[in-house]
PDB file of C-alpha atoms in Angstrom:
ATOM      1  CA  MET I   7     -28.811 -29.711   0.813  1.00  0.00           C
ATOM      2  CA  ASN I   8     -30.354 -27.004   2.923  1.00  0.00           C
ATOM      3  CA  ARG I   9     -27.811 -27.571   5.587  1.00  0.00           C
ATOM      4  CA  ARG I  10     -25.011 -27.114   3.104  1.00  0.00           C
ATOM      5  CA  ILE I  11     -26.397 -23.810   1.948  1.00  0.00           C
ATOM      6  CA  PHE I  12     -26.731 -22.731   5.533  1.00  0.00           C
ATOM      7  CA  LEU I  13     -23.094 -23.589   6.204  1.00  0.00           C
ATOM      8  CA  THR I  14     -21.896 -21.674   3.180  1.00  0.00           C
ATOM      9  CA  LEU I  15     -23.865 -18.655   4.314  1.00  0.00           C
ATOM     10  CA  GLY I  16     -22.304 -18.883   7.729  1.00  0.00           C
ATOM     11  CA  MET I  17     -18.837 -19.054   6.225  1.00  0.00           C
ATOM     12  CA  SER I  18     -19.327 -15.982   4.074  1.00  0.00           C
ATOM     13  CA  ALA I  19     -20.811 -14.062   6.997  1.00  0.00           C
ATOM     14  CA  PHE I  20     -17.680 -14.927   8.963  1.00  0.00           C
ATOM     15  CA  ALA I  21     -15.471 -13.708   6.136  1.00  0.00           C
ATOM     16  CA  VAL I  22     -17.348 -10.410   6.038  1.00  0.00           C
ATOM     17  CA  SER I  23     -16.904  -9.920   9.761  1.00  0.00           C
ATOM     18  CA  LEU I  24     -13.137 -10.084   9.229  1.00  0.00           C
ATOM     19  CA  LEU I  25     -13.214  -7.074   6.916  1.00  0.00           C
ATOM     20  CA  PRO I  26     -10.904  -4.269   8.035  1.00  0.00           C
ATOM     21  CA  VAL I  27     -13.751  -1.770   7.760  1.00  0.00           C
ATOM     22  CA  ASN I  28     -14.784  -2.103  11.393  1.00  0.00           C
ATOM     23  CA  LEU I  29     -11.370  -0.900  12.555  1.00  0.00           C
ATOM     24  CA  LYS I  30     -12.253   2.781  12.389  1.00  0.00           C
ATOM     25  CA  ALA I  31      -9.894   3.039   9.495  1.00  0.00           C
ATOM     26  CA  MET I  32      -9.850   5.284   6.497  1.00  0.00           C
ATOM     27  CA  ASN I  33     -10.000   3.854   3.056  1.00  0.00           C
ATOM     28  CA  PHE I  34      -9.080   6.639   0.664  1.00  0.00           C
ATOM     29  CA  ARG I  35     -10.565   4.723  -2.212  1.00  0.00           C
ATOM     30  CA  ASP I  36     -13.998   5.224  -0.732  1.00  0.00           C
ATOM     31  CA  SER I  37     -13.547   8.641   0.816  1.00  0.00           C
ATOM     32  CA  LYS I  38     -11.613  10.286  -2.024  1.00  0.00           C
ATOM     33  CA  PRO I  39     -12.382   8.436  -5.239  1.00  0.00           C
ATOM     34  CA  LYS I  40     -11.228  11.322  -7.442  1.00  0.00           C
ATOM     35  CA  VAL I  41      -7.641  10.991  -6.262  1.00  0.00           C
ATOM     36  CA  TRP I  42      -7.290   7.722  -8.102  1.00  0.00           C
ATOM     37  CA  SER I  43      -8.413   8.992 -11.476  1.00  0.00           C
ATOM     38  CA  ALA I  44      -6.296  12.149 -11.460  1.00  0.00           C
ATOM     39  CA  THR I  45      -3.836  12.130 -14.317  1.00  0.00           C
ATOM     40  CA  LYS I  46      -1.389  14.752 -13.035  1.00  0.00           C
ATOM     41  CA  VAL I  47       0.558  14.803  -9.798  1.00  0.00           C
ATOM     42  CA  ASP I  48      -0.591  18.347  -8.955  1.00  0.00           C
ATOM     43  CA  GLN I  49      -4.187  17.450  -9.614  1.00  0.00           C
ATOM     44  CA  ALA I  50      -3.958  14.348  -7.443  1.00  0.00           C
ATOM     45  CA  MET I  51      -2.390  16.388  -4.642  1.00  0.00           C
ATOM     46  CA  ILE I  52      -5.190  18.921  -4.780  1.00  0.00           C
ATOM     47  CA  GLU I  53      -7.765  16.144  -4.666  1.00  0.00           C
ATOM     48  CA  LEU I  54      -6.091  14.483  -1.720  1.00  0.00           C
ATOM     49  CA  PHE I  55      -4.740  17.340   0.378  1.00  0.00           C
ATOM     50  CA  GLY I  56      -6.634  20.331  -0.972  1.00  0.00           C
ATOM     51  CA  THR I  57      -3.492  22.084  -2.192  1.00  0.00           C
ATOM     52  CA  SER I  58      -0.419  21.315  -4.228  1.00  0.00           C
ATOM     53  CA  ASP I  59       1.932  23.710  -2.445  1.00  0.00           C
ATOM     54  CA  ALA I  60       4.579  21.636  -0.735  1.00  0.00           C
ATOM     55  CA  ILE I  61       7.890  22.431   0.878  1.00  0.00           C
ATOM     56  CA  GLU I  62      10.715  20.432  -0.551  1.00  0.00           C
ATOM     57  CA  SER I  63      12.430  19.307   2.632  1.00  0.00           C
ATOM     58  CA  ASN I  64      12.471  16.845   5.504  1.00  0.00           C
ATOM     59  CA  MET I  65      11.427  13.973   3.307  1.00  0.00           C
ATOM     60  CA  LYS I  66      13.554  11.119   2.146  1.00  0.00           C
ATOM     61  CA  ILE I  67      12.907   9.008  -0.883  1.00  0.00           C
ATOM     62  CA  LYS I  68      14.919   6.036  -1.940  1.00  0.00           C
ATOM     63  CA  ALA I  69      14.529   4.689  -5.442  1.00  0.00           C
ATOM     64  CA  PRO I  70      16.947   3.435  -8.089  1.00  0.00           C
ATOM     65  CA  ASP I  71      18.428   5.914 -10.621  1.00  0.00           C
ATOM     66  CA  ILE I  72      18.046   3.421 -13.411  1.00  0.00           C
ATOM     67  CA  ALA I  73      15.572   0.596 -13.304  1.00  0.00           C
ATOM     68  CA  GLU I  74      16.033  -2.247 -15.707  1.00  0.00           C
ATOM     69  CA  ASN I  75      12.599  -3.590 -15.078  1.00  0.00           C
ATOM     70  CA  GLY I  76       9.768  -1.098 -14.948  1.00  0.00           C
ATOM     71  CA  ALA I  77       7.460  -3.665 -13.400  1.00  0.00           C
ATOM     72  CA  VAL I  78       9.345  -3.850 -10.114  1.00  0.00           C
ATOM     73  CA  ILE I  79      10.794  -0.639  -8.740  1.00  0.00           C
ATOM     74  CA  PRO I  80      11.495  -0.538  -5.024  1.00  0.00           C
ATOM     75  CA  VAL I  81      10.591   2.790  -3.453  1.00  0.00           C
ATOM     76  CA  THR I  82      11.235   3.648   0.167  1.00  0.00           C
ATOM     77  CA  VAL I  83       9.864   6.734   1.819  1.00  0.00           C
ATOM     78  CA  SER I  84      10.922   7.871   5.246  1.00  0.00           C
ATOM     79  CA  THR I  85      10.651  11.019   7.313  1.00  0.00           C
ATOM     80  CA  LYS I  86      11.063  12.137  10.878  1.00  0.00           C
ATOM     81  CA  LEU I  87       8.092  14.446  10.598  1.00  0.00           C
ATOM     82  CA  ASN I  88       5.052  13.705  12.670  1.00  0.00           C
ATOM     83  CA  ALA I  89       2.977  13.181   9.576  1.00  0.00           C
ATOM     84  CA  SER I  90      -0.542  11.868   9.434  1.00  0.00           C
ATOM     85  CA  LYS I  91      -0.658  11.043   5.751  1.00  0.00           C
ATOM     86  CA  VAL I  92       1.952   9.969   3.257  1.00  0.00           C
ATOM     87  CA  ALA I  93       1.297   9.546  -0.435  1.00  0.00           C
ATOM     88  CA  ILE I  94       3.301   8.278  -3.383  1.00  0.00           C
ATOM     89  CA  PHE I  95       2.739   9.707  -6.854  1.00  0.00           C
ATOM     90  CA  GLN I  96       4.452   9.298 -10.220  1.00  0.00           C
ATOM     91  CA  ASP I  97       4.046  10.837 -13.653  1.00  0.00           C
ATOM     92  CA  ALA I  98       4.854   7.915 -15.928  1.00  0.00           C
ATOM     93  CA  ASN I  99       1.593   6.009 -15.761  1.00  0.00           C
ATOM     94  CA  PRO I 100      -1.841   7.099 -16.992  1.00  0.00           C
ATOM     95  CA  GLU I 101      -2.983   7.905 -13.461  1.00  0.00           C
ATOM     96  CA  SER I 102      -0.761   9.534 -10.893  1.00  0.00           C
ATOM     97  CA  THR I 103      -1.566   8.106  -7.509  1.00  0.00           C
ATOM     98  CA  VAL I 104       0.234   4.962  -6.421  1.00  0.00           C
ATOM     99  CA  ALA I 105      -0.488   4.647  -2.722  1.00  0.00           C
ATOM    100  CA  VAL I 106      -1.761   6.682   0.188  1.00  0.00           C
ATOM    101  CA  PHE I 107      -0.691   5.719   3.693  1.00  0.00           C
ATOM    102  CA  SER I 108      -2.414   7.007   6.764  1.00  0.00           C
ATOM    103  CA  VAL I 109      -0.062   6.816   9.679  1.00  0.00           C
ATOM    104  CA  PRO I 110      -1.439   5.267  12.875  1.00  0.00           C
ATOM    105  CA  GLU I 111      -0.428   6.283  16.366  1.00  0.00           C
ATOM    106  CA  ASN I 112       2.479   3.923  16.805  1.00  0.00           C
ATOM    107  CA  GLY I 113       3.618   4.013  13.221  1.00  0.00           C
ATOM    108  CA  ILE I 114       7.103   4.958  12.137  1.00  0.00           C
ATOM    109  CA  ILE I 115       7.259   6.434   8.679  1.00  0.00           C
ATOM    110  CA  ASP I 116       9.595   4.150   6.860  1.00  0.00           C
ATOM    111  CA  TYR I 117       7.565   2.485   4.184  1.00  0.00           C
ATOM    112  CA  SER I 118       8.809   0.370   1.340  1.00  0.00           C
ATOM    113  CA  VAL I 119       6.716  -0.725  -1.575  1.00  0.00           C
ATOM    114  CA  ARG I 120       7.414  -1.912  -5.064  1.00  0.00           C
ATOM    115  CA  ILE I 121       5.747  -0.033  -7.852  1.00  0.00           C
ATOM    116  CA  LYS I 122       5.322  -0.221 -11.616  1.00  0.00           C
ATOM    117  CA  LEU I 123       6.412   2.496 -14.012  1.00  0.00           C
ATOM    118  CA  GLY I 124       5.433   2.329 -17.667  1.00  0.00           C
ATOM    119  CA  GLN I 125       8.300   4.581 -18.730  1.00  0.00           C
ATOM    120  CA  THR I 126      10.901   6.946 -17.282  1.00  0.00           C
ATOM    121  CA  GLY I 127       9.223   9.206 -14.775  1.00  0.00           C
ATOM    122  CA  THR I 128       9.472  11.127 -11.565  1.00  0.00           C
ATOM    123  CA  VAL I 129       8.339   9.546  -8.332  1.00  0.00           C
ATOM    124  CA  THR I 130       7.079  12.076  -5.805  1.00  0.00           C
ATOM    125  CA  VAL I 131       6.339  11.454  -2.153  1.00  0.00           C
ATOM    126  CA  VAL I 132       4.264  13.887  -0.156  1.00  0.00           C
ATOM    127  CA  ALA I 133       3.590  13.977   3.567  1.00  0.00           C
ATOM    128  CA  LEU I 134       1.059  15.990   5.521  1.00  0.00           C
ATOM    129  CA  ALA I 135       2.399  17.120   8.886  1.00  0.00           C
ATOM    130  CA  ASP I 136       0.913  19.859  11.112  1.00  0.00           C
ATOM    131  CA  GLY I 137      -1.216  21.117   8.247  1.00  0.00           C
ATOM    132  CA  LYS I 138       1.739  21.582   5.931  1.00  0.00           C
ATOM    133  CA  LEU I 139       2.838  19.544   2.970  1.00  0.00           C
ATOM    134  CA  TYR I 140       6.363  18.297   2.520  1.00  0.00           C
ATOM    135  CA  LYS I 141       7.645  16.545  -0.524  1.00  0.00           C
ATOM    136  CA  ALA I 142      10.590  14.884  -2.185  1.00  0.00           C
ATOM    137  CA  SER I 143      10.928  13.542  -5.660  1.00  0.00           C
ATOM    138  CA  LYS I 144      13.283  11.475  -7.700  1.00  0.00           C
ATOM    139  CA  LEU I 145      13.693  10.695 -11.381  1.00  0.00           C
ATOM    140  CA  VAL I 146      13.741   7.018 -12.190  1.00  0.00           C
ATOM    141  CA  LYS I 147      14.958   5.991 -15.609  1.00  0.00           C
ATOM    142  CA  VAL I 148      13.302   2.912 -16.945  1.00  0.00           C
ATOM    143  CA  THR I 149      15.279   1.105 -19.592  1.00  0.00           C
ATOM    144  CA  ILE I 150      13.638  -1.591 -21.597  1.00  0.00           C
ATOM    145  CA  GLY I 151      16.056  -4.219 -22.711  1.00  0.00           C
ATOM    146  CA  GLY I 152      18.163  -3.915 -19.618  1.00  0.00           C
ATOM    147  CA  CYS I 153      21.344  -2.531 -21.170  1.00  0.00           C
ATOM    148  CA  GLY I 154      21.390   0.616 -19.078  1.00  0.00           C
ATOM    149  CA  GLY I 155      21.451   3.981 -20.712  1.00  0.00           C
TER     150      GLY I 155
ATOM    151  CA  MET V  20      -8.344 -18.896  -2.783  1.00  0.00           C
ATOM    152  CA  ALA V  21      -4.817 -17.864  -3.442  1.00  0.00           C
ATOM    153  CA  LYS V  22      -1.890 -18.404  -1.175  1.00  0.00           C
ATOM    154  CA  LYS V  23      -1.601 -16.559   2.082  1.00  0.00           C
ATOM    155  CA  THR V  24       0.355 -13.396   2.581  1.00  0.00           C
ATOM    156  CA  ARG V  25       3.825 -14.158   3.850  1.00  0.00           C
ATOM    157  CA  ILE V  26       4.643 -12.202   6.955  1.00  0.00           C
ATOM    158  CA  LYS V  27       7.918 -11.745   8.770  1.00  0.00           C
ATOM    159  CA  ALA V  28       8.005  -9.542  11.835  1.00  0.00           C
ATOM    160  CA  LYS V  29      11.060  -8.880  13.940  1.00  0.00           C
ATOM    161  CA  LEU V  30      11.504  -6.936  17.153  1.00  0.00           C
ATOM    162  CA  LYS V  31      14.720  -4.996  17.599  1.00  0.00           C
ATOM    163  CA  LYS V  32      15.332  -2.260  20.150  1.00  0.00           C
ATOM    164  CA  GLY V  33      11.635  -1.659  20.625  1.00  0.00           C
ATOM    165  CA  ILE V  34      10.942  -1.255  16.943  1.00  0.00           C
ATOM    166  CA  ILE V  35       9.149  -3.921  15.016  1.00  0.00           C
ATOM    167  CA  THR V  36       9.961  -4.296  11.343  1.00  0.00           C
ATOM    168  CA  VAL V  37       7.414  -6.148   9.297  1.00  0.00           C
ATOM    169  CA  LYS V  38       8.019  -7.484   5.835  1.00  0.00           C
ATOM    170  CA  ALA V  39       5.092  -8.936   4.024  1.00  0.00           C
ATOM    171  CA  MET V  40       4.385 -10.194   0.559  1.00  0.00           C
ATOM    172  CA  ALA V  41       0.851 -10.636  -0.669  1.00  0.00           C
ATOM    173  CA  LYS V  42       0.028 -13.015  -3.467  1.00  0.00           C
ATOM    174  CA  HIS V  43      -1.896 -11.052  -6.018  1.00  0.00           C
ATOM    175  CA  SER V  44      -1.587 -10.572  -9.749  1.00  0.00           C
ATOM    176  CA  MET V  45      -2.321  -6.799  -9.529  1.00  0.00           C
ATOM    177  CA  LEU V  46      -3.649  -6.448 -13.053  1.00  0.00           C
ATOM    178  CA  GLY V  47      -3.843  -2.798 -14.049  1.00  0.00           C
ATOM    179  CA  HIS V  48      -6.041  -1.582 -16.856  1.00  0.00           C
ATOM    180  CA  GLN V  49      -3.358  -1.874 -19.545  1.00  0.00           C
ATOM    181  CA  GLU V  50      -2.075  -5.246 -18.410  1.00  0.00           C
ATOM    182  CA  ALA V  51      -5.550  -6.674 -18.084  1.00  0.00           C
ATOM    183  CA  LYS V  52      -6.284  -5.696 -21.663  1.00  0.00           C
ATOM    184  CA  LYS V  53      -3.135  -7.411 -22.880  1.00  0.00           C
ATOM    185  CA  ALA V  54      -3.783 -10.572 -20.901  1.00  0.00           C
ATOM    186  CA  LYS V  55      -7.513 -10.442 -21.680  1.00  0.00           C
ATOM    187  CA  LYS V  56      -8.345 -10.753 -18.037  1.00  0.00           C
ATOM    188  CA  ASP V  57     -10.400  -8.607 -15.734  1.00  0.00           C
ATOM    189  CA  VAL V  58      -8.844  -5.637 -14.014  1.00  0.00           C
ATOM    190  CA  ASN V  59      -8.173  -6.522 -10.424  1.00  0.00           C
ATOM    191  CA  PHE V  60      -5.773  -5.190  -7.849  1.00  0.00           C
ATOM    192  CA  ILE V  61      -5.493  -4.740  -4.113  1.00  0.00           C
ATOM    193  CA  THR V  62      -7.103  -1.467  -3.131  1.00  0.00           C
ATOM    194  CA  TYR V  63      -6.694  -1.404   0.590  1.00  0.00           C
ATOM    195  CA  MET V  64      -4.419  -3.080   3.082  1.00  0.00           C
ATOM    196  CA  THR V  65      -4.172  -2.889   6.846  1.00  0.00           C
ATOM    197  CA  ALA V  66      -2.118  -4.435   9.608  1.00  0.00           C
ATOM    198  CA  THR V  67      -3.183  -4.659  13.207  1.00  0.00           C
ATOM    199  CA  VAL V  68      -1.460  -5.779  16.389  1.00  0.00           C
ATOM    200  CA  ASN V  69      -3.492  -6.334  19.552  1.00  0.00           C
ATOM    201  CA  ASP V  70      -6.530  -4.774  17.860  1.00  0.00           C
ATOM    202  CA  LYS V  71      -4.547  -1.611  17.171  1.00  0.00           C
ATOM    203  CA  LEU V  72      -3.951  -0.349  13.702  1.00  0.00           C
ATOM    204  CA  VAL V  73      -0.261  -0.189  12.848  1.00  0.00           C
ATOM    205  CA  TYR V  74      -0.312   0.110   9.067  1.00  0.00           C
ATOM    206  CA  GLU V  75      -2.835   1.324   6.605  1.00  0.00           C
ATOM    207  CA  VAL V  76      -2.566   1.959   2.914  1.00  0.00           C
ATOM    208  CA  SER V  77      -4.922   2.596   0.036  1.00  0.00           C
ATOM    209  CA  THR V  78      -3.273   1.392  -3.127  1.00  0.00           C
ATOM    210  CA  SER V  79      -3.718   1.654  -6.860  1.00  0.00           C
ATOM    211  CA  GLN V  80      -3.007  -0.524  -9.846  1.00  0.00           C
ATOM    212  CA  PHE V  81       0.601   0.642  -9.992  1.00  0.00           C
ATOM    213  CA  LEU V  82       1.935  -1.562  -7.258  1.00  0.00           C
ATOM    214  CA  SER V  83       3.976  -4.450  -8.595  1.00  0.00           C
ATOM    215  CA  LYS V  84       2.682  -7.953  -8.955  1.00  0.00           C
ATOM    216  CA  ASN V  85       2.711  -9.820  -5.642  1.00  0.00           C
ATOM    217  CA  PRO V  86       3.120  -6.590  -3.702  1.00  0.00           C
ATOM    218  CA  TYR V  87       5.877  -6.519  -1.157  1.00  0.00           C
ATOM    219  CA  ILE V  88       5.590  -4.106   1.710  1.00  0.00           C
ATOM    220  CA  LYS V  89       7.865  -3.169   4.554  1.00  0.00           C
ATOM    221  CA  PHE V  90       6.986  -1.012   7.506  1.00  0.00           C
ATOM    222  CA  LYS V  91       7.968  -0.303  11.087  1.00  0.00           C
ATOM    223  CA  PHE V  92       6.089   0.450  14.253  1.00  0.00           C
ATOM    224  CA  LYS V  93       6.507   0.676  17.998  1.00  0.00           C
ATOM    225  CA  GLY V  94       4.655  -0.642  20.990  1.00  0.00           C
ATOM    226  CA  ALA V  95       4.330  -4.397  20.691  1.00  0.00           C
ATOM    227  CA  GLN V  96       5.883  -7.390  22.389  1.00  0.00           C
ATOM    228  CA  LYS V  97       7.554 -10.532  21.200  1.00  0.00           C
ATOM    229  CA  GLY V  98       5.006 -13.173  20.373  1.00  0.00           C
ATOM    230  CA  ASP V  99       2.281 -10.682  19.534  1.00  0.00           C
ATOM    231  CA  LYS V 100       0.370 -11.444  16.396  1.00  0.00           C
ATOM    232  CA  VAL V 101       0.456  -9.245  13.327  1.00  0.00           C
ATOM    233  CA  ILE V 102      -2.736  -9.527  11.331  1.00  0.00           C
ATOM    234  CA  ILE V 103      -2.571  -8.291   7.766  1.00  0.00           C
ATOM    235  CA  SER V 104      -5.651  -8.106   5.637  1.00  0.00           C
ATOM    236  CA  TRP V 105      -6.349  -6.738   2.198  1.00  0.00           C
ATOM    237  CA  VAL V 106      -9.296  -6.241  -0.069  1.00  0.00           C
ATOM    238  CA  ASP V 107      -9.180  -6.062  -3.849  1.00  0.00           C
ATOM    239  CA  LEU V 108     -11.307  -4.430  -6.517  1.00  0.00           C
ATOM    240  CA  LYS V 109     -13.647  -7.395  -6.745  1.00  0.00           C
ATOM    241  CA  GLY V 110     -14.232  -7.402  -3.029  1.00  0.00           C
ATOM    242  CA  THR V 111     -12.103 -10.430  -2.248  1.00  0.00           C
ATOM    243  CA  THR V 112     -10.518 -10.223   1.159  1.00  0.00           C
ATOM    244  CA  GLN V 113      -7.758 -12.162   2.737  1.00  0.00           C
ATOM    245  CA  THR V 114      -6.430 -12.140   6.258  1.00  0.00           C
ATOM    246  CA  SER V 115      -3.104 -13.595   7.311  1.00  0.00           C
ATOM    247  CA  ILE V 116      -1.442 -13.816  10.673  1.00  0.00           C
ATOM    248  CA  GLY V 117       2.234 -13.631  11.552  1.00  0.00           C
ATOM    249  CA  LYS V 118       4.048 -13.665  14.871  1.00  0.00           C
ATOM    250  CA  ILE V 119       6.607 -11.132  16.062  1.00  0.00           C
ATOM    251  CA  LYS V 120       9.962 -12.755  16.665  1.00  0.00           C
TER     252      LYS V 120
END
């Protein structure tokens, strides 16, 4: 019995050692917890980047004009900027922040994710490059019932 | 616990494209209430190749169920291993390995 307990302990210790924390990485959930409870895009941007002033250029966002299913909306963000952070926000759900990417050295900014929207809303992507913010946004219409509109 | 993350990585002209799909129910606050289950979603995901970070994202409850991600990076060879790990709100972690083709 004791041996079994010992083995289980060993297993869980091994699992902990695999945690991504020891990779010198940044988890924005721990470092900036307020970002995730912000209810407005501007507010979330201020929490994350310190300002909400962004230039509307150099960013590309790809999302459908009309989504028949609000639970699965493919969003692609890409830019040629040498950005260090990229974030996705929307204004249809109770909280604004969807995802925050931090771009590693060899990363190319061309990220695709699938997000949920509770209703029609604007998806905004923001990138931080050379101390400046760049953004792009797109309106996604969510139709429930799937008949378009 | 759940099934492993599916990983596909392909090398083309020096750029590696990785497509991955994690198995997770991603229950947001509203959905969890409806389903009478606990709120739980992936909060943090990373990918490494040769001990180097190539992808890092902090996520919220608004990613779709079984989140699918796609990203690109440079500087790896064929046969290198892509290691993707995530952690969710309850502290569950999962690590999956895929090979670059």
